[in-house]
GROMACS .gro file of C-alpha atoms in nm:
model
  289
    1MET     CA    1   3.865   1.469   5.704
    2ARG     CA    2   3.532   1.479   5.888
    3LYS     CA    3   3.350   1.487   5.556
    4SER     CA    4   3.527   1.167   5.441
    5ILE     CA    5   3.452   0.983   5.768
    6ASN     CA    6   3.084   1.079   5.754
    7SER     CA    7   3.055   0.950   5.397
    8LEU     CA    8   3.216   0.620   5.491
    9LEU     CA    9   2.984   0.574   5.791
   10LEU     CA   10   2.681   0.648   5.571
   11GLY     CA   11   2.791   0.380   5.324
   12VAL     CA   12   2.830   0.123   5.602
   13VAL     CA   13   2.483   0.202   5.739
   14CYS     CA   14   2.325   0.163   5.393
   15PHE     CA   15   2.504  -0.169   5.337
   16MET     CA   16   2.381  -0.303   5.674
   17PHE     CA   17   2.028  -0.193   5.589
   18ILE     CA   18   2.039  -0.395   5.268
   19LEU     CA   19   2.166  -0.703   5.453
   20VAL     CA   20   1.893  -0.678   5.715
   21SER     CA   21   1.622  -0.613   5.457
   22CYS     CA   22   1.703  -0.920   5.242
   23ASP     CA   23   1.561  -1.247   5.369
   24LYS     CA   24   1.728  -1.535   5.189
   25ASN     CA   25   1.469  -1.774   5.326
   26LYS     CA   26   1.175  -1.586   5.176
   27PRO     CA   27   1.047  -1.770   4.863
   28TYR     CA   28   1.055  -1.590   4.529
   29THR     CA   29   0.761  -1.600   4.285
   30LEU     CA   30   0.866  -1.636   3.919
   31ILE     CA   31   0.590  -1.523   3.687
   32ILE     CA   32   0.605  -1.666   3.336
   33ALA     CA   33   0.373  -1.512   3.077
   34PRO     CA   34   0.170  -1.758   2.869
   35PRO     CA   35   0.282  -1.805   2.509
   36GLN     CA   36   0.124  -1.556   2.272
   37VAL     CA   37   0.024  -1.567   1.908
   38HIS     CA   38   0.043  -1.260   1.683
   39PHE     CA   39   0.071  -1.145   1.323
   40ALA     CA   40   0.442  -1.141   1.243
   41TYR     CA   41   0.460  -0.785   1.108
   42ALA     CA   42   0.540  -0.445   1.250
   43ALA     CA   43   0.308  -0.281   0.994
   44LYS     CA   44  -0.067  -0.286   1.050
   45VAL     CA   45  -0.152  -0.257   0.678
   46LEU     CA   46  -0.008  -0.477   0.402
   47ASN     CA   47  -0.043  -0.422   0.025
   48TYR     CA   48  -0.130  -0.709  -0.208
   49TYR     CA   49  -0.090  -0.637  -0.581
   50VAL     CA   50  -0.301  -0.898  -0.756
   51ALA     CA   51  -0.129  -1.040  -1.065
   52ASN     CA   52  -0.290  -1.207  -1.365
   53SER     CA   53  -0.184  -1.558  -1.268
   54ALA     CA   54  -0.364  -1.861  -1.128
   55SER     CA   55  -0.067  -1.924  -0.898
   56ASP     CA   56  -0.051  -1.566  -0.767
   57SER     CA   57  -0.094  -1.549  -0.390
   58PHE     CA   58  -0.026  -1.340  -0.083
   59GLN     CA   59   0.100  -1.492   0.241
   60ILE     CA   60   0.023  -1.355   0.587
   61ASN     CA   61   0.227  -1.514   0.865
   62LEU     CA   62   0.109  -1.585   1.217
   63GLY     CA   63   0.377  -1.637   1.481
   64THR     CA   64   0.408  -1.755   1.840
   65THR     CA   65   0.643  -1.637   2.111
   66ASP     CA   66   0.768  -1.989   2.186
   67LEU     CA   67   0.797  -2.341   2.048
   68SER     CA   68   0.588  -2.638   2.149
   69ASP     CA   69   0.619  -3.013   2.107
   70ALA     CA   70   0.252  -3.028   2.005
   71ASN     CA   71   0.048  -2.877   1.722
   72ARG     CA   72  -0.135  -2.559   1.812
   73THR     CA   73  -0.429  -2.391   1.639
   74ILE     CA   74  -0.558  -2.038   1.596
   75ASN     CA   75  -0.895  -1.942   1.451
   76PHE     CA   76  -0.933  -1.629   1.243
   77ALA     CA   77  -1.209  -1.420   1.088
   78ILE     CA   78  -1.203  -1.208   0.770
   79THR     CA   79  -1.427  -0.911   0.702
   80SER     CA   80  -1.418  -0.651   0.423
   81PRO     CA   81  -1.546  -0.296   0.472
   82THR     CA   82  -1.515  -0.243   0.094
   83GLY     CA   83  -1.731  -0.542   0.000
   84ALA     CA   84  -1.477  -0.803  -0.113
   85VAL     CA   85  -1.651  -1.142  -0.118
   86LEU     CA   86  -1.483  -1.474  -0.043
   87GLY     CA   87  -1.508  -1.695  -0.350
   88THR     CA   88  -1.562  -1.397  -0.581
   89HIS     CA   89  -1.285  -1.143  -0.522
   90TYR     CA   90  -1.050  -1.374  -0.335
   91THR     CA   91  -1.005  -1.728  -0.209
   92ILE     CA   92  -0.815  -1.876   0.085
   93THR     CA   93  -0.564  -2.139  -0.029
   94THR     CA   94  -0.404  -2.197   0.314
   95PRO     CA   95  -0.559  -2.338   0.523
   96GLY     CA   96  -0.732  -2.556   0.269
   97SER     CA   97  -1.067  -2.540   0.447
   98GLY     CA   98  -1.217  -2.361   0.742
   99ASN     CA   99  -1.076  -2.068   0.932
  100THR     CA  100  -0.821  -2.245   1.149
  101VAL     CA  101  -0.445  -2.218   1.115
  102THR     CA  102  -0.229  -2.496   1.258
  103ILE     CA  103   0.120  -2.417   1.382
  104PRO     CA  104   0.304  -2.751   1.369
  105ALA     CA  105   0.498  -2.887   1.664
  106GLY     CA  106   0.847  -2.738   1.678
  107LYS     CA  107   0.746  -2.442   1.459
  108ALA     CA  108   0.671  -2.080   1.545
  109ILE     CA  109   0.527  -1.957   1.212
  110SER     CA  110   0.233  -2.062   0.996
  111PRO     CA  111   0.060  -1.877   0.709
  112ILE     CA  112  -0.278  -1.770   0.586
  113THR     CA  113  -0.251  -1.760   0.205
  114ILE     CA  114  -0.487  -1.549  -0.006
  115HIS     CA  115  -0.539  -1.564  -0.383
  116GLY     CA  116  -0.687  -1.251  -0.542
  117VAL     CA  117  -0.908  -1.301  -0.849
  118PHE     CA  118  -0.753  -1.074  -1.111
  119ALA     CA  119  -1.067  -1.051  -1.328
  120GLN     CA  120  -1.258  -0.899  -1.036
  121TYR     CA  121  -1.024  -0.599  -1.015
  122PRO     CA  122  -1.083  -0.337  -1.282
  123THR     CA  123  -0.850  -0.039  -1.285
  124GLY     CA  124  -0.908   0.173  -0.978
  125ARG     CA  125  -1.076  -0.089  -0.759
  126LYS     CA  126  -0.919  -0.144  -0.418
  127ASP     CA  127  -1.043  -0.379  -0.148
  128THR     CA  128  -0.951  -0.406   0.216
  129LEU     CA  129  -0.954  -0.735   0.407
  130VAL     CA  130  -0.952  -0.717   0.786
  131ILE     CA  131  -0.811  -1.035   0.940
  132THR     CA  132  -0.856  -1.089   1.313
  133MET     CA  133  -0.731  -1.379   1.526
  134THR     CA  134  -0.973  -1.556   1.760
  135SER     CA  135  -0.977  -1.863   1.985
  136PRO     CA  136  -0.619  -1.994   2.011
  137SER     CA  137  -0.534  -2.337   2.152
  138SER     CA  138  -0.564  -2.380   2.526
  139GLY     CA  139  -0.266  -2.229   2.706
  140MET     CA  140  -0.202  -1.964   2.439
  141ALA     CA  141  -0.305  -1.600   2.448
  142ILE     CA  142  -0.361  -1.356   2.162
  143ALA     CA  143  -0.117  -1.065   2.165
  144LYS     CA  144  -0.348  -0.765   2.160
  145PHE     CA  145  -0.082  -0.542   2.002
  146ALA     CA  146  -0.088  -0.755   1.685
  147ASP     CA  147  -0.417  -0.946   1.674
  148THR     CA  148  -0.554  -0.772   1.362
  149ILE     CA  149  -0.403  -0.690   1.025
  150LYS     CA  150  -0.540  -0.525   0.710
  151VAL     CA  151  -0.461  -0.630   0.354
  152VAL     CA  152  -0.528  -0.380   0.073
  153MET     CA  153  -0.583  -0.552  -0.263
  154GLN     CA  154  -0.560  -0.405  -0.613
  155LYS     CA  155  -0.453  -0.545  -0.946
  156TYR     CA  156  -0.107  -0.506  -1.091
  157CYS     CA  157   0.036  -0.568  -1.437
  158PRO     CA  158   0.408  -0.553  -1.515
  159VAL     CA  159   0.497  -0.236  -1.705
  160SER     CA  160   0.607  -0.283  -2.065
  161ILE     CA  161   0.683   0.064  -2.200
  162ALA     CA  162   0.686  -0.060  -2.560
  163ALA     CA  163   0.315  -0.144  -2.524
  164PHE     CA  164   0.229   0.223  -2.471
  165THR     CA  165   0.323   0.346  -2.819
  166GLY     CA  166   0.055   0.395  -3.081
  167ASN     CA  167  -0.285   0.555  -3.130
  168TYR     CA  168  -0.541   0.623  -2.857
  169THR     CA  169  -0.854   0.663  -3.067
  170GLN     CA  170  -1.098   0.715  -2.778
  171SER     CA  171  -0.921   1.009  -2.616
  172ARG     CA  172  -1.132   1.279  -2.451
  173ASP     CA  173  -1.081   1.611  -2.274
  174VAL     CA  174  -1.297   1.738  -1.990
  175ASP     CA  175  -1.306   2.081  -1.826
  176GLY     CA  176  -1.570   2.267  -1.625
  177THR     CA  177  -1.812   2.298  -1.916
  178GLY     CA  178  -1.818   1.953  -2.070
  179PRO     CA  179  -1.639   1.672  -2.256
  180TYR     CA  180  -1.461   1.715  -2.589
  181GLY     CA  181  -1.396   1.428  -2.828
  182PRO     CA  182  -1.344   1.147  -2.894
  183TYR     CA  183  -1.031   1.209  -3.093
  184THR     CA  184  -0.698   1.034  -3.157
  185ALA     CA  185  -0.393   1.111  -2.945
  186ASN     CA  186  -0.069   0.931  -3.020
  187VAL     CA  187   0.222   0.811  -2.808
  188VAL     CA  188   0.510   0.869  -3.045
  189SER     CA  189   0.788   0.719  -2.834
  190VAL     CA  190   0.874   0.596  -2.484
  191THR     CA  191   1.232   0.603  -2.356
  192SER     CA  192   1.349   0.437  -2.037
  193LEU     CA  193   1.502   0.669  -1.777
  194THR     CA  194   1.546   0.429  -1.482
  195ALA     CA  195   1.417   0.083  -1.395
  196THR     CA  196   1.080   0.235  -1.298
  197THR     CA  197   1.055   0.562  -1.493
  198ALA     CA  198   1.037   0.657  -1.858
  199SER     CA  199   1.001   0.964  -2.081
  200MET     CA  200   0.705   0.965  -2.319
  201VAL     CA  201   0.633   1.189  -2.619
  202ILE     CA  202   0.264   1.250  -2.694
  203ALA     CA  203   0.128   1.394  -3.018
  204ASN     CA  204  -0.216   1.556  -3.045
  205PHE     CA  205  -0.250   1.586  -2.667
  206ALA     CA  206  -0.571   1.772  -2.562
  207ALA     CA  207  -0.641   1.838  -2.929
  208ALA     CA  208  -1.019   1.840  -2.888
  209TRP     CA  209  -1.005   2.098  -2.608
  210CYS     CA  210  -0.763   2.314  -2.809
  211ALA     CA  211  -0.956   2.293  -3.137
  212PRO     CA  212  -0.952   2.468  -3.376
  213PHE     CA  213  -0.594   2.557  -3.284
  214ALA     CA  214  -0.311   2.318  -3.371
  215VAL     CA  215  -0.110   2.155  -3.093
  216GLN     CA  216   0.250   2.036  -3.082
  217ASN     CA  217   0.407   1.736  -2.914
  218ILE     CA  218   0.459   1.736  -2.538
  219THR     CA  219   0.692   1.524  -2.325
  220VAL     CA  220   0.584   1.364  -1.997
  221THR     CA  221   0.745   1.133  -1.741
  222ILE     CA  222   0.572   0.814  -1.628
  223ASP     CA  223   0.671   0.668  -1.291
  224TRP     CA  224   0.576   0.325  -1.154
  225THR     CA  225   0.822   0.316  -0.861
  226ASP     CA  226   0.528   0.274  -0.622
  227PRO     CA  227   0.315  -0.011  -0.761
  228GLY     CA  228   0.012   0.135  -0.586
  229ASN     CA  229   0.057   0.484  -0.725
  230PHE     CA  230   0.151   0.513  -1.093
  231LYS     CA  231   0.219   0.877  -1.177
  232VAL     CA  232   0.243   1.105  -1.480
  233THR     CA  233   0.426   1.437  -1.441
  234PHE     CA  234   0.575   1.692  -1.677
  235PRO     CA  235   0.731   2.038  -1.677
  236SER     CA  236   0.537   2.335  -1.809
  237GLN     CA  237   0.571   2.352  -2.188
  238ILE     CA  238   0.417   2.513  -2.494
  239LEU     CA  239   0.118   2.316  -2.625
  240SER     CA  240   0.008   2.555  -2.897
  241ASN     CA  241   0.232   2.818  -3.056
  242THR     CA  242  -0.055   2.981  -3.240
  243ASN     CA  243  -0.218   3.302  -3.117
  244PHE     CA  244  -0.461   3.117  -2.888
  245TYR     CA  245  -0.783   3.321  -2.894
  246GLY     CA  246  -0.568   3.631  -2.926
  247TYR     CA  247  -0.368   3.560  -2.607
  248GLY     CA  248  -0.050   3.427  -2.766
  249ALA     CA  249   0.106   3.086  -2.697
  250LEU     CA  250  -0.080   2.831  -2.484
  251THR     CA  251   0.117   2.657  -2.205
  252VAL     CA  252   0.021   2.322  -2.052
  253ASN     CA  253   0.113   2.268  -1.686
  254SER     CA  254   0.116   1.946  -1.485
  255ALA     CA  255  -0.153   1.908  -1.215
  256ALA     CA  256  -0.168   1.661  -0.927
  257GLY     CA  257  -0.340   1.326  -0.969
  258SER     CA  258  -0.226   1.221  -1.317
  259THR     CA  259  -0.195   0.844  -1.348
  260PHE     CA  260  -0.182   0.551  -1.591
  261SER     CA  261  -0.262   0.181  -1.604
  262SER     CA  262  -0.024  -0.087  -1.728
  263CYS     CA  263  -0.315  -0.334  -1.740
  264ASP     CA  264  -0.541  -0.130  -1.968
  265ASN     CA  265  -0.274   0.092  -2.129
  266THR     CA  266  -0.476   0.401  -2.044
  267PHE     CA  267  -0.369   0.745  -1.922
  268THR     CA  268  -0.551   1.005  -1.716
  269ILE     CA  269  -0.355   1.328  -1.733
  270LYS     CA  270  -0.459   1.636  -1.536
  271SER     CA  271  -0.332   1.977  -1.640
  272THR     CA  272  -0.398   2.349  -1.631
  273MET     CA  273  -0.394   2.558  -1.947
  274THR     CA  274  -0.244   2.906  -1.925
  275VAL     CA  275  -0.156   3.204  -2.142
  276SER     CA  276   0.032   3.518  -2.051
  277ALA     CA  277  -0.293   3.685  -1.942
  278GLY     CA  278  -0.397   3.407  -1.702
  279SER     CA  279  -0.540   3.055  -1.675
  280PHE     CA  280  -0.818   2.876  -1.856
  281GLY     CA  281  -0.847   2.636  -1.561
  282GLY     CA  282  -0.808   2.262  -1.529
  283VAL     CA  283  -0.841   2.004  -1.805
  284THR     CA  284  -0.844   1.625  -1.761
  285THR     CA  285  -0.736   1.424  -2.064
  286THR     CA  286  -0.808   1.052  -2.081
  287MET     CA  287  -0.617   0.855  -2.344
  288VAL     CA  288  -0.788   0.526  -2.431
  289ARG     CA  289  -0.721   0.283  -2.717
   0.00000   0.00000   0.00000
């Protein structure tokens, strides 16, 4: 019983302390943060795949944390550590001139729109644009957590697997001692597996490196699920069934880094060549029309 009474008395004392400590006449200060402007993305890096179209563009949205009954402006600057040049590799279509974005009254979002120049992006070229906000309208602050964004640009062509079939007359093989070729490799057939993968049969693959021994067809998988990382992979398989330099059958094995281009219809396939006694090392085969 004593324990219960002591607990009750302690609660009363605490309640009285709260009442005494709170002064209802003391004014409260309500702090309201100024409106902020920021890039409207959680990601810090965006990918822009430049298409072969005059109307192709990439939109980067700026946002504010509130609405206003007046237009507001934000200046921005663009730099490129990779050397992309405004007017050569890309243009700014919105805003139409200058480096000032206007967020209209009653709106919270406004874009910067970039057009990449397709002809300036050969296979393998990537550019980075660094866009930083500066000098917002009076009364607005720049949100430091999202004041800069990067845009990585590279060209992209839709994949048409039917376009891959046929002869590649400028094919070459390279290993540690030198190039072999040119020679003609041939894509015999391409069969769709999924919306972004296909199986491809290649005749005369690595024929210059294997000469004078005959080669047989191999089957590879091409994968364009990630538009920034086209891949070629394949299981280990027999490339030459002849007695390769006295070591028996020659096996070709997939190596990392094999890729292809849907713009140029070229393939760069990396492999290792092995026999039962060991490996001949890496070979890179480029298949070019």
